[in-house]
């Protein structure tokens, strides 16, 4: 009985300690393609081919450029922590340019806490 309780506790601890991951199927994403996240969207015209940029949540630096050629109504994704997927172009801008094909705003995915000793 004692061994069963220890095994159950170990399995439960292992499950709870798994890193947070995005369930690609839940949002209609292809699990074999890269999923981009980790910041907030903002309109940005510093790259002529892009309409927006994804900025790091803590450092406020651009991480990549984004274009929405195949979508409308993207303003609702500007005030959250979106995840998206699409082909990347590394030749048009100084950072990768993602042509967004799928986008979602998970309610259970929150921005990471910023390092208090790091940049604001």
mmCIF file with all atom_site columns, N, CA and C in Angstrom, residues 14-73:
data_model
loop_
_atom_site.group_PDB
_atom_site.id
_atom_site.type_symbol
_atom_site.label_atom_id
_atom_site.label_alt_id
_atom_site.label_comp_id
_atom_site.label_asym_id
_atom_site.label_entity_id
_atom_site.label_seq_id
_atom_site.pdbx_PDB_ins_code
_atom_site.Cartn_x
_atom_site.Cartn_y
_atom_site.Cartn_z
_atom_site.occupancy
_atom_site.B_iso_or_equiv
_atom_site.pdbx_formal_charge
_atom_site.auth_seq_id
_atom_site.auth_comp_id
_atom_site.auth_asym_id
_atom_site.auth_atom_id
_atom_site.pdbx_PDB_model_num
ATOM 1   N N  . UNK A 1 14 ? 5.130   14.370 -11.394 1.00 0.00 ? 14 UNK A N  1
ATOM 2   C CA . UNK A 1 14 ? 5.718   14.460 -12.732 1.00 0.00 ? 14 UNK A CA 1
ATOM 3   C C  . UNK A 1 14 ? 4.765   15.156 -13.703 1.00 0.00 ? 14 UNK A C  1
ATOM 4   N N  . UNK A 1 15 ? 3.486   14.861 -13.612 1.00 0.00 ? 15 UNK A N  1
ATOM 5   C CA . UNK A 1 15 ? 2.499   15.488 -14.493 1.00 0.00 ? 15 UNK A CA 1
ATOM 6   C C  . UNK A 1 15 ? 2.385   16.977 -14.199 1.00 0.00 ? 15 UNK A C  1
ATOM 7   N N  . UNK A 1 16 ? 2.370   17.349 -12.931 1.00 0.00 ? 16 UNK A N  1
ATOM 8   C CA . UNK A 1 16 ? 2.226   18.751 -12.561 1.00 0.00 ? 16 UNK A CA 1
ATOM 9   C C  . UNK A 1 16 ? 3.476   19.569 -12.874 1.00 0.00 ? 16 UNK A C  1
ATOM 10  N N  . UNK A 1 17 ? 4.619   18.931 -13.005 1.00 0.00 ? 17 UNK A N  1
ATOM 11  C CA . UNK A 1 17 ? 5.863   19.648 -13.259 1.00 0.00 ? 17 UNK A CA 1
ATOM 12  C C  . UNK A 1 17 ? 6.194   19.749 -14.744 1.00 0.00 ? 17 UNK A C  1
ATOM 13  N N  . UNK A 1 18 ? 5.326   19.227 -15.619 1.00 0.00 ? 18 UNK A N  1
ATOM 14  C CA . UNK A 1 18 ? 5.562   19.347 -17.054 1.00 0.00 ? 18 UNK A CA 1
ATOM 15  C C  . UNK A 1 18 ? 5.522   20.809 -17.457 1.00 0.00 ? 18 UNK A C  1
ATOM 16  N N  . UNK A 1 19 ? 6.364   21.221 -18.389 1.00 0.00 ? 19 UNK A N  1
ATOM 17  C CA . UNK A 1 19 ? 6.321   22.626 -18.822 1.00 0.00 ? 19 UNK A CA 1
ATOM 18  C C  . UNK A 1 19 ? 5.017   22.925 -19.544 1.00 0.00 ? 19 UNK A C  1
ATOM 19  N N  . UNK A 1 20 ? 4.599   24.171 -19.456 1.00 0.00 ? 20 UNK A N  1
ATOM 20  C CA . UNK A 1 20 ? 3.381   24.606 -20.140 1.00 0.00 ? 20 UNK A CA 1
ATOM 21  C C  . UNK A 1 20 ? 3.579   24.476 -21.643 1.00 0.00 ? 20 UNK A C  1
ATOM 22  N N  . UNK A 1 21 ? 2.649   23.864 -22.303 1.00 0.00 ? 21 UNK A N  1
ATOM 23  C CA . UNK A 1 21 ? 2.745   23.720 -23.751 1.00 0.00 ? 21 UNK A CA 1
ATOM 24  C C  . UNK A 1 21 ? 1.405   24.083 -24.363 1.00 0.00 ? 21 UNK A C  1
ATOM 25  N N  . UNK A 1 22 ? 1.441   24.420 -25.592 1.00 0.00 ? 22 UNK A N  1
ATOM 26  C CA . UNK A 1 22 ? 0.229   24.770 -26.319 1.00 0.00 ? 22 UNK A CA 1
ATOM 27  C C  . UNK A 1 22 ? -0.263  23.528 -27.040 1.00 0.00 ? 22 UNK A C  1
ATOM 28  N N  . UNK A 1 23 ? -1.515  23.181 -26.849 1.00 0.00 ? 23 UNK A N  1
ATOM 29  C CA . UNK A 1 23 ? -2.094  22.047 -27.545 1.00 0.00 ? 23 UNK A CA 1
ATOM 30  C C  . UNK A 1 23 ? -2.459  22.508 -28.959 1.00 0.00 ? 23 UNK A C  1
ATOM 31  N N  . UNK A 1 24 ? -1.630  22.142 -29.925 1.00 0.00 ? 24 UNK A N  1
ATOM 32  C CA . UNK A 1 24 ? -1.789  22.626 -31.304 1.00 0.00 ? 24 UNK A CA 1
ATOM 33  C C  . UNK A 1 24 ? -3.142  22.253 -31.883 1.00 0.00 ? 24 UNK A C  1
ATOM 34  N N  . UNK A 1 25 ? -3.606  21.036 -31.634 1.00 0.00 ? 25 UNK A N  1
ATOM 35  C CA . UNK A 1 25 ? -4.883  20.590 -32.197 1.00 0.00 ? 25 UNK A CA 1
ATOM 36  C C  . UNK A 1 25 ? -6.048  21.399 -31.660 1.00 0.00 ? 25 UNK A C  1
ATOM 37  N N  . UNK A 1 26 ? -5.955  21.842 -30.438 1.00 0.00 ? 26 UNK A N  1
ATOM 38  C CA . UNK A 1 26 ? -7.050  22.582 -29.814 1.00 0.00 ? 26 UNK A CA 1
ATOM 39  C C  . UNK A 1 26 ? -7.337  23.881 -30.567 1.00 0.00 ? 26 UNK A C  1
ATOM 40  N N  . UNK A 1 27 ? -6.316  24.501 -31.131 1.00 0.00 ? 27 UNK A N  1
ATOM 41  C CA . UNK A 1 27 ? -6.481  25.768 -31.824 1.00 0.00 ? 27 UNK A CA 1
ATOM 42  C C  . UNK A 1 27 ? -6.436  25.626 -33.335 1.00 0.00 ? 27 UNK A C  1
ATOM 43  N N  . UNK A 1 28 ? -6.449  24.414 -33.840 1.00 0.00 ? 28 UNK A N  1
ATOM 44  C CA . UNK A 1 28 ? -6.465  24.181 -35.276 1.00 0.00 ? 28 UNK A CA 1
ATOM 45  C C  . UNK A 1 28 ? -5.115  24.373 -35.943 1.00 0.00 ? 28 UNK A C  1
ATOM 46  N N  . UNK A 1 29 ? -4.039  24.287 -35.171 1.00 0.00 ? 29 UNK A N  1
ATOM 47  C CA . UNK A 1 29 ? -2.693  24.446 -35.715 1.00 0.00 ? 29 UNK A CA 1
ATOM 48  C C  . UNK A 1 29 ? -2.139  23.102 -36.167 1.00 0.00 ? 29 UNK A C  1
ATOM 49  N N  . UNK A 1 30 ? -1.186  23.177 -37.067 1.00 0.00 ? 30 UNK A N  1
ATOM 50  C CA . UNK A 1 30 ? -0.470  21.993 -37.525 1.00 0.00 ? 30 UNK A CA 1
ATOM 51  C C  . UNK A 1 30 ? 0.668   21.742 -36.539 1.00 0.00 ? 30 UNK A C  1
ATOM 52  N N  . UNK A 1 31 ? 0.664   20.623 -35.824 1.00 0.00 ? 31 UNK A N  1
ATOM 53  C CA . UNK A 1 31 ? 1.707   20.379 -34.820 1.00 0.00 ? 31 UNK A CA 1
ATOM 54  C C  . UNK A 1 31 ? 3.094   20.168 -35.429 1.00 0.00 ? 31 UNK A C  1
ATOM 55  N N  . UNK A 1 32 ? 3.185   19.985 -36.743 1.00 0.00 ? 32 UNK A N  1
ATOM 56  C CA . UNK A 1 32 ? 4.476   19.780 -37.392 1.00 0.00 ? 32 UNK A CA 1
ATOM 57  C C  . UNK A 1 32 ? 5.129   21.079 -37.849 1.00 0.00 ? 32 UNK A C  1
ATOM 58  N N  . UNK A 1 33 ? 4.432   22.201 -37.704 1.00 0.00 ? 33 UNK A N  1
ATOM 59  C CA . UNK A 1 33 ? 4.946   23.504 -38.107 1.00 0.00 ? 33 UNK A CA 1
ATOM 60  C C  . UNK A 1 33 ? 5.235   24.344 -36.863 1.00 0.00 ? 33 UNK A C  1
ATOM 61  N N  . UNK A 1 34 ? 6.154   25.307 -36.956 1.00 0.00 ? 34 UNK A N  1
ATOM 62  C CA . UNK A 1 34 ? 6.452   26.155 -35.793 1.00 0.00 ? 34 UNK A CA 1
ATOM 63  C C  . UNK A 1 34 ? 5.252   27.000 -35.378 1.00 0.00 ? 34 UNK A C  1
ATOM 64  N N  . UNK A 1 35 ? 5.116   27.178 -34.075 1.00 0.00 ? 35 UNK A N  1
ATOM 65  C CA . UNK A 1 35 ? 4.098   28.037 -33.494 1.00 0.00 ? 35 UNK A CA 1
ATOM 66  C C  . UNK A 1 35 ? 4.834   29.210 -32.855 1.00 0.00 ? 35 UNK A C  1
ATOM 67  N N  . UNK A 1 36 ? 4.420   30.426 -33.191 1.00 0.00 ? 36 UNK A N  1
ATOM 68  C CA . UNK A 1 36 ? 5.090   31.617 -32.696 1.00 0.00 ? 36 UNK A CA 1
ATOM 69  C C  . UNK A 1 36 ? 4.242   32.259 -31.605 1.00 0.00 ? 36 UNK A C  1
ATOM 70  N N  . UNK A 1 37 ? 4.889   32.696 -30.546 1.00 0.00 ? 37 UNK A N  1
ATOM 71  C CA . UNK A 1 37 ? 4.233   33.372 -29.434 1.00 0.00 ? 37 UNK A CA 1
ATOM 72  C C  . UNK A 1 37 ? 5.319   34.081 -28.640 1.00 0.00 ? 37 UNK A C  1
ATOM 73  N N  . UNK A 1 38 ? 4.974   34.548 -27.493 1.00 0.00 ? 38 UNK A N  1
ATOM 74  C CA . UNK A 1 38 ? 5.982   35.101 -26.619 1.00 0.00 ? 38 UNK A CA 1
ATOM 75  C C  . UNK A 1 38 ? 6.042   36.609 -26.604 1.00 0.00 ? 38 UNK A C  1
ATOM 76  N N  . UNK A 1 39 ? 4.967   37.265 -26.971 1.00 0.00 ? 39 UNK A N  1
ATOM 77  C CA . UNK A 1 39 ? 4.990   38.710 -26.935 1.00 0.00 ? 39 UNK A CA 1
ATOM 78  C C  . UNK A 1 39 ? 3.648   39.307 -27.289 1.00 0.00 ? 39 UNK A C  1
ATOM 79  N N  . UNK A 1 40 ? 3.674   40.566 -27.605 1.00 0.00 ? 40 UNK A N  1
ATOM 80  C CA . UNK A 1 40 ? 2.446   41.266 -27.965 1.00 0.00 ? 40 UNK A CA 1
ATOM 81  C C  . UNK A 1 40 ? 2.600   41.859 -29.358 1.00 0.00 ? 40 UNK A C  1
ATOM 82  N N  . UNK A 1 41 ? 1.502   41.912 -30.081 1.00 0.00 ? 41 UNK A N  1
ATOM 83  C CA . UNK A 1 41 ? 1.481   42.475 -31.430 1.00 0.00 ? 41 UNK A CA 1
ATOM 84  C C  . UNK A 1 41 ? 1.285   43.973 -31.383 1.00 0.00 ? 41 UNK A C  1
ATOM 85  N N  . UNK A 1 42 ? 1.965   44.646 -32.297 1.00 0.00 ? 42 UNK A N  1
ATOM 86  C CA . UNK A 1 42 ? 1.801   46.089 -32.416 1.00 0.00 ? 42 UNK A CA 1
ATOM 87  C C  . UNK A 1 42 ? 2.013   46.455 -33.878 1.00 0.00 ? 42 UNK A C  1
ATOM 88  N N  . UNK A 1 43 ? 1.262   47.432 -34.358 1.00 0.00 ? 43 UNK A N  1
ATOM 89  C CA . UNK A 1 43 ? 1.467   47.890 -35.728 1.00 0.00 ? 43 UNK A CA 1
ATOM 90  C C  . UNK A 1 43 ? 2.881   48.434 -35.857 1.00 0.00 ? 43 UNK A C  1
ATOM 91  N N  . UNK A 1 44 ? 3.530   48.086 -36.967 1.00 0.00 ? 44 UNK A N  1
ATOM 92  C CA . UNK A 1 44 ? 4.923   48.471 -37.149 1.00 0.00 ? 44 UNK A CA 1
ATOM 93  C C  . UNK A 1 44 ? 5.228   48.516 -38.641 1.00 0.00 ? 44 UNK A C  1
ATOM 94  N N  . UNK A 1 45 ? 5.757   49.614 -39.100 1.00 0.00 ? 45 UNK A N  1
ATOM 95  C CA . UNK A 1 45 ? 6.069   49.767 -40.517 1.00 0.00 ? 45 UNK A CA 1
ATOM 96  C C  . UNK A 1 45 ? 7.572   49.891 -40.758 1.00 0.00 ? 45 UNK A C  1
ATOM 97  N N  . UNK A 1 46 ? 8.385   49.451 -39.806 1.00 0.00 ? 46 UNK A N  1
ATOM 98  C CA . UNK A 1 46 ? 9.829   49.574 -39.985 1.00 0.00 ? 46 UNK A CA 1
ATOM 99  C C  . UNK A 1 46 ? 10.375  48.600 -41.029 1.00 0.00 ? 46 UNK A C  1
ATOM 100 N N  . UNK A 1 47 ? 9.609   47.577 -41.359 1.00 0.00 ? 47 UNK A N  1
ATOM 101 C CA . UNK A 1 47 ? 9.932   46.698 -42.478 1.00 0.00 ? 47 UNK A CA 1
ATOM 102 C C  . UNK A 1 47 ? 8.824   46.896 -43.513 1.00 0.00 ? 47 UNK A C  1
ATOM 103 N N  . UNK A 1 48 ? 9.165   47.258 -44.750 1.00 0.00 ? 48 UNK A N  1
ATOM 104 C CA . UNK A 1 48 ? 8.134   47.551 -45.753 1.00 0.00 ? 48 UNK A CA 1
ATOM 105 C C  . UNK A 1 48 ? 7.190   46.384 -46.052 1.00 0.00 ? 48 UNK A C  1
ATOM 106 N N  . UNK A 1 49 ? 7.635   45.160 -45.873 1.00 0.00 ? 49 UNK A N  1
ATOM 107 C CA . UNK A 1 49 ? 6.796   44.000 -46.177 1.00 0.00 ? 49 UNK A CA 1
ATOM 108 C C  . UNK A 1 49 ? 5.869   43.624 -45.028 1.00 0.00 ? 49 UNK A C  1
ATOM 109 N N  . UNK A 1 50 ? 6.093   44.183 -43.843 1.00 0.00 ? 50 UNK A N  1
ATOM 110 C CA . UNK A 1 50 ? 5.320   43.805 -42.656 1.00 0.00 ? 50 UNK A CA 1
ATOM 111 C C  . UNK A 1 50 ? 4.263   44.843 -42.323 1.00 0.00 ? 50 UNK A C  1
ATOM 112 N N  . UNK A 1 51 ? 3.223   44.389 -41.638 1.00 0.00 ? 51 UNK A N  1
ATOM 113 C CA . UNK A 1 51 ? 2.199   45.298 -41.136 1.00 0.00 ? 51 UNK A CA 1
ATOM 114 C C  . UNK A 1 51 ? 2.289   45.437 -39.623 1.00 0.00 ? 51 UNK A C  1
ATOM 115 N N  . UNK A 1 52 ? 2.813   44.411 -38.970 1.00 0.00 ? 52 UNK A N  1
ATOM 116 C CA . UNK A 1 52 ? 2.901   44.369 -37.512 1.00 0.00 ? 52 UNK A CA 1
ATOM 117 C C  . UNK A 1 52 ? 4.252   43.778 -37.111 1.00 0.00 ? 52 UNK A C  1
ATOM 118 N N  . UNK A 1 53 ? 4.523   43.845 -35.821 1.00 0.00 ? 53 UNK A N  1
ATOM 119 C CA . UNK A 1 53 ? 5.699   43.186 -35.267 1.00 0.00 ? 53 UNK A CA 1
ATOM 120 C C  . UNK A 1 53 ? 5.310   42.536 -33.954 1.00 0.00 ? 53 UNK A C  1
ATOM 121 N N  . UNK A 1 54 ? 5.985   41.461 -33.614 1.00 0.00 ? 54 UNK A N  1
ATOM 122 C CA . UNK A 1 54 ? 5.798   40.801 -32.326 1.00 0.00 ? 54 UNK A CA 1
ATOM 123 C C  . UNK A 1 54 ? 6.924   41.289 -31.426 1.00 0.00 ? 54 UNK A C  1
ATOM 124 N N  . UNK A 1 55 ? 6.545   41.928 -30.329 1.00 0.00 ? 55 UNK A N  1
ATOM 125 C CA . UNK A 1 55 ? 7.514   42.479 -29.394 1.00 0.00 ? 55 UNK A CA 1
ATOM 126 C C  . UNK A 1 55 ? 7.614   41.588 -28.167 1.00 0.00 ? 55 UNK A C  1
ATOM 127 N N  . UNK A 1 56 ? 8.821   41.472 -27.626 1.00 0.00 ? 56 UNK A N  1
ATOM 128 C CA . UNK A 1 56 ? 9.039   40.710 -26.407 1.00 0.00 ? 56 UNK A CA 1
ATOM 129 C C  . UNK A 1 56 ? 8.266   41.367 -25.269 1.00 0.00 ? 56 UNK A C  1
ATOM 130 N N  . UNK A 1 57 ? 7.642   40.566 -24.436 1.00 0.00 ? 57 UNK A N  1
ATOM 131 C CA . UNK A 1 57 ? 6.780   41.072 -23.372 1.00 0.00 ? 57 UNK A CA 1
ATOM 132 C C  . UNK A 1 57 ? 7.568   41.888 -22.352 1.00 0.00 ? 57 UNK A C  1
ATOM 133 N N  . UNK A 1 58 ? 8.769   41.457 -22.012 1.00 0.00 ? 58 UNK A N  1
ATOM 134 C CA . UNK A 1 58 ? 9.540   42.120 -20.962 1.00 0.00 ? 58 UNK A CA 1
ATOM 135 C C  . UNK A 1 58 ? 10.500  43.186 -21.491 1.00 0.00 ? 58 UNK A C  1
ATOM 136 N N  . UNK A 1 59 ? 11.232  42.878 -22.540 1.00 0.00 ? 59 UNK A N  1
ATOM 137 C CA . UNK A 1 59 ? 12.266  43.805 -23.022 1.00 0.00 ? 59 UNK A CA 1
ATOM 138 C C  . UNK A 1 59 ? 11.738  44.830 -24.005 1.00 0.00 ? 59 UNK A C  1
ATOM 139 N N  . UNK A 1 60 ? 10.541  44.627 -24.556 1.00 0.00 ? 60 UNK A N  1
ATOM 140 C CA . UNK A 1 60 ? 9.922   45.525 -25.523 1.00 0.00 ? 60 UNK A CA 1
ATOM 141 C C  . UNK A 1 60 ? 10.711  45.633 -26.832 1.00 0.00 ? 60 UNK A C  1
ATOM 142 N N  . UNK A 1 61 ? 11.505  44.628 -27.139 1.00 0.00 ? 61 UNK A N  1
ATOM 143 C CA . UNK A 1 61 ? 12.258  44.608 -28.389 1.00 0.00 ? 61 UNK A CA 1
ATOM 144 C C  . UNK A 1 61 ? 11.528  43.744 -29.408 1.00 0.00 ? 61 UNK A C  1
ATOM 145 N N  . UNK A 1 62 ? 11.679  44.088 -30.678 1.00 0.00 ? 62 UNK A N  1
ATOM 146 C CA . UNK A 1 62 ? 11.061  43.293 -31.742 1.00 0.00 ? 62 UNK A CA 1
ATOM 147 C C  . UNK A 1 62 ? 11.666  41.900 -31.753 1.00 0.00 ? 62 UNK A C  1
ATOM 148 N N  . UNK A 1 63 ? 10.795  40.905 -31.892 1.00 0.00 ? 63 UNK A N  1
ATOM 149 C CA . UNK A 1 63 ? 11.263  39.524 -32.016 1.00 0.00 ? 63 UNK A CA 1
ATOM 150 C C  . UNK A 1 63 ? 11.143  39.046 -33.448 1.00 0.00 ? 63 UNK A C  1
ATOM 151 N N  . UNK A 1 64 ? 10.060  39.458 -34.109 1.00 0.00 ? 64 UNK A N  1
ATOM 152 C CA . UNK A 1 64 ? 9.867   39.127 -35.514 1.00 0.00 ? 64 UNK A CA 1
ATOM 153 C C  . UNK A 1 64 ? 8.802   40.021 -36.107 1.00 0.00 ? 64 UNK A C  1
ATOM 154 N N  . UNK A 1 65 ? 8.794   40.069 -37.427 1.00 0.00 ? 65 UNK A N  1
ATOM 155 C CA . UNK A 1 65 ? 7.796   40.862 -38.146 1.00 0.00 ? 65 UNK A CA 1
ATOM 156 C C  . UNK A 1 65 ? 6.659   39.945 -38.571 1.00 0.00 ? 65 UNK A C  1
ATOM 157 N N  . UNK A 1 66 ? 5.481   40.546 -38.723 1.00 0.00 ? 66 UNK A N  1
ATOM 158 C CA . UNK A 1 66 ? 4.273   39.780 -39.013 1.00 0.00 ? 66 UNK A CA 1
ATOM 159 C C  . UNK A 1 66 ? 3.494   40.490 -40.112 1.00 0.00 ? 66 UNK A C  1
ATOM 160 N N  . UNK A 1 67 ? 2.900   39.697 -41.009 1.00 0.00 ? 67 UNK A N  1
ATOM 161 C CA . UNK A 1 67 ? 2.010   40.243 -42.027 1.00 0.00 ? 67 UNK A CA 1
ATOM 162 C C  . UNK A 1 67 ? 0.754   39.369 -42.065 1.00 0.00 ? 67 UNK A C  1
ATOM 163 N N  . UNK A 1 68 ? -0.393  40.014 -42.227 1.00 0.00 ? 68 UNK A N  1
ATOM 164 C CA . UNK A 1 68 ? -1.684  39.328 -42.261 1.00 0.00 ? 68 UNK A CA 1
ATOM 165 C C  . UNK A 1 68 ? -2.283  39.451 -43.657 1.00 0.00 ? 68 UNK A C  1
ATOM 166 N N  . UNK A 1 69 ? -1.690  38.820 -44.642 1.00 0.00 ? 69 UNK A N  1
ATOM 167 C CA . UNK A 1 69 ? -2.200  38.876 -46.012 1.00 0.00 ? 69 UNK A CA 1
ATOM 168 C C  . UNK A 1 69 ? -3.497  38.094 -46.189 1.00 0.00 ? 69 UNK A C  1
ATOM 169 N N  . UNK A 1 70 ? -3.705  37.083 -45.392 1.00 0.00 ? 70 UNK A N  1
ATOM 170 C CA . UNK A 1 70 ? -4.825  36.163 -45.594 1.00 0.00 ? 70 UNK A CA 1
ATOM 171 C C  . UNK A 1 70 ? -5.889  36.295 -44.511 1.00 0.00 ? 70 UNK A C  1
ATOM 172 N N  . UNK A 1 71 ? -5.850  37.369 -43.716 1.00 0.00 ? 71 UNK A N  1
ATOM 173 C CA . UNK A 1 71 ? -6.785  37.495 -42.598 1.00 0.00 ? 71 UNK A CA 1
ATOM 174 C C  . UNK A 1 71 ? -7.295  38.918 -42.462 1.00 0.00 ? 71 UNK A C  1
ATOM 175 N N  . UNK A 1 72 ? -8.452  39.020 -41.829 1.00 0.00 ? 72 UNK A N  1
ATOM 176 C CA . UNK A 1 72 ? -9.021  40.309 -41.466 1.00 0.00 ? 72 UNK A CA 1
ATOM 177 C C  . UNK A 1 72 ? -9.408  40.252 -39.996 1.00 0.00 ? 72 UNK A C  1
ATOM 178 N N  . UNK A 1 73 ? -9.618  41.401 -39.389 1.00 0.00 ? 73 UNK A N  1
ATOM 179 C CA . UNK A 1 73 ? -10.057 41.449 -38.000 1.00 0.00 ? 73 UNK A CA 1
ATOM 180 C C  . UNK A 1 73 ? -8.978  41.088 -37.007 1.00 0.00 ? 73 UNK A C  1
#
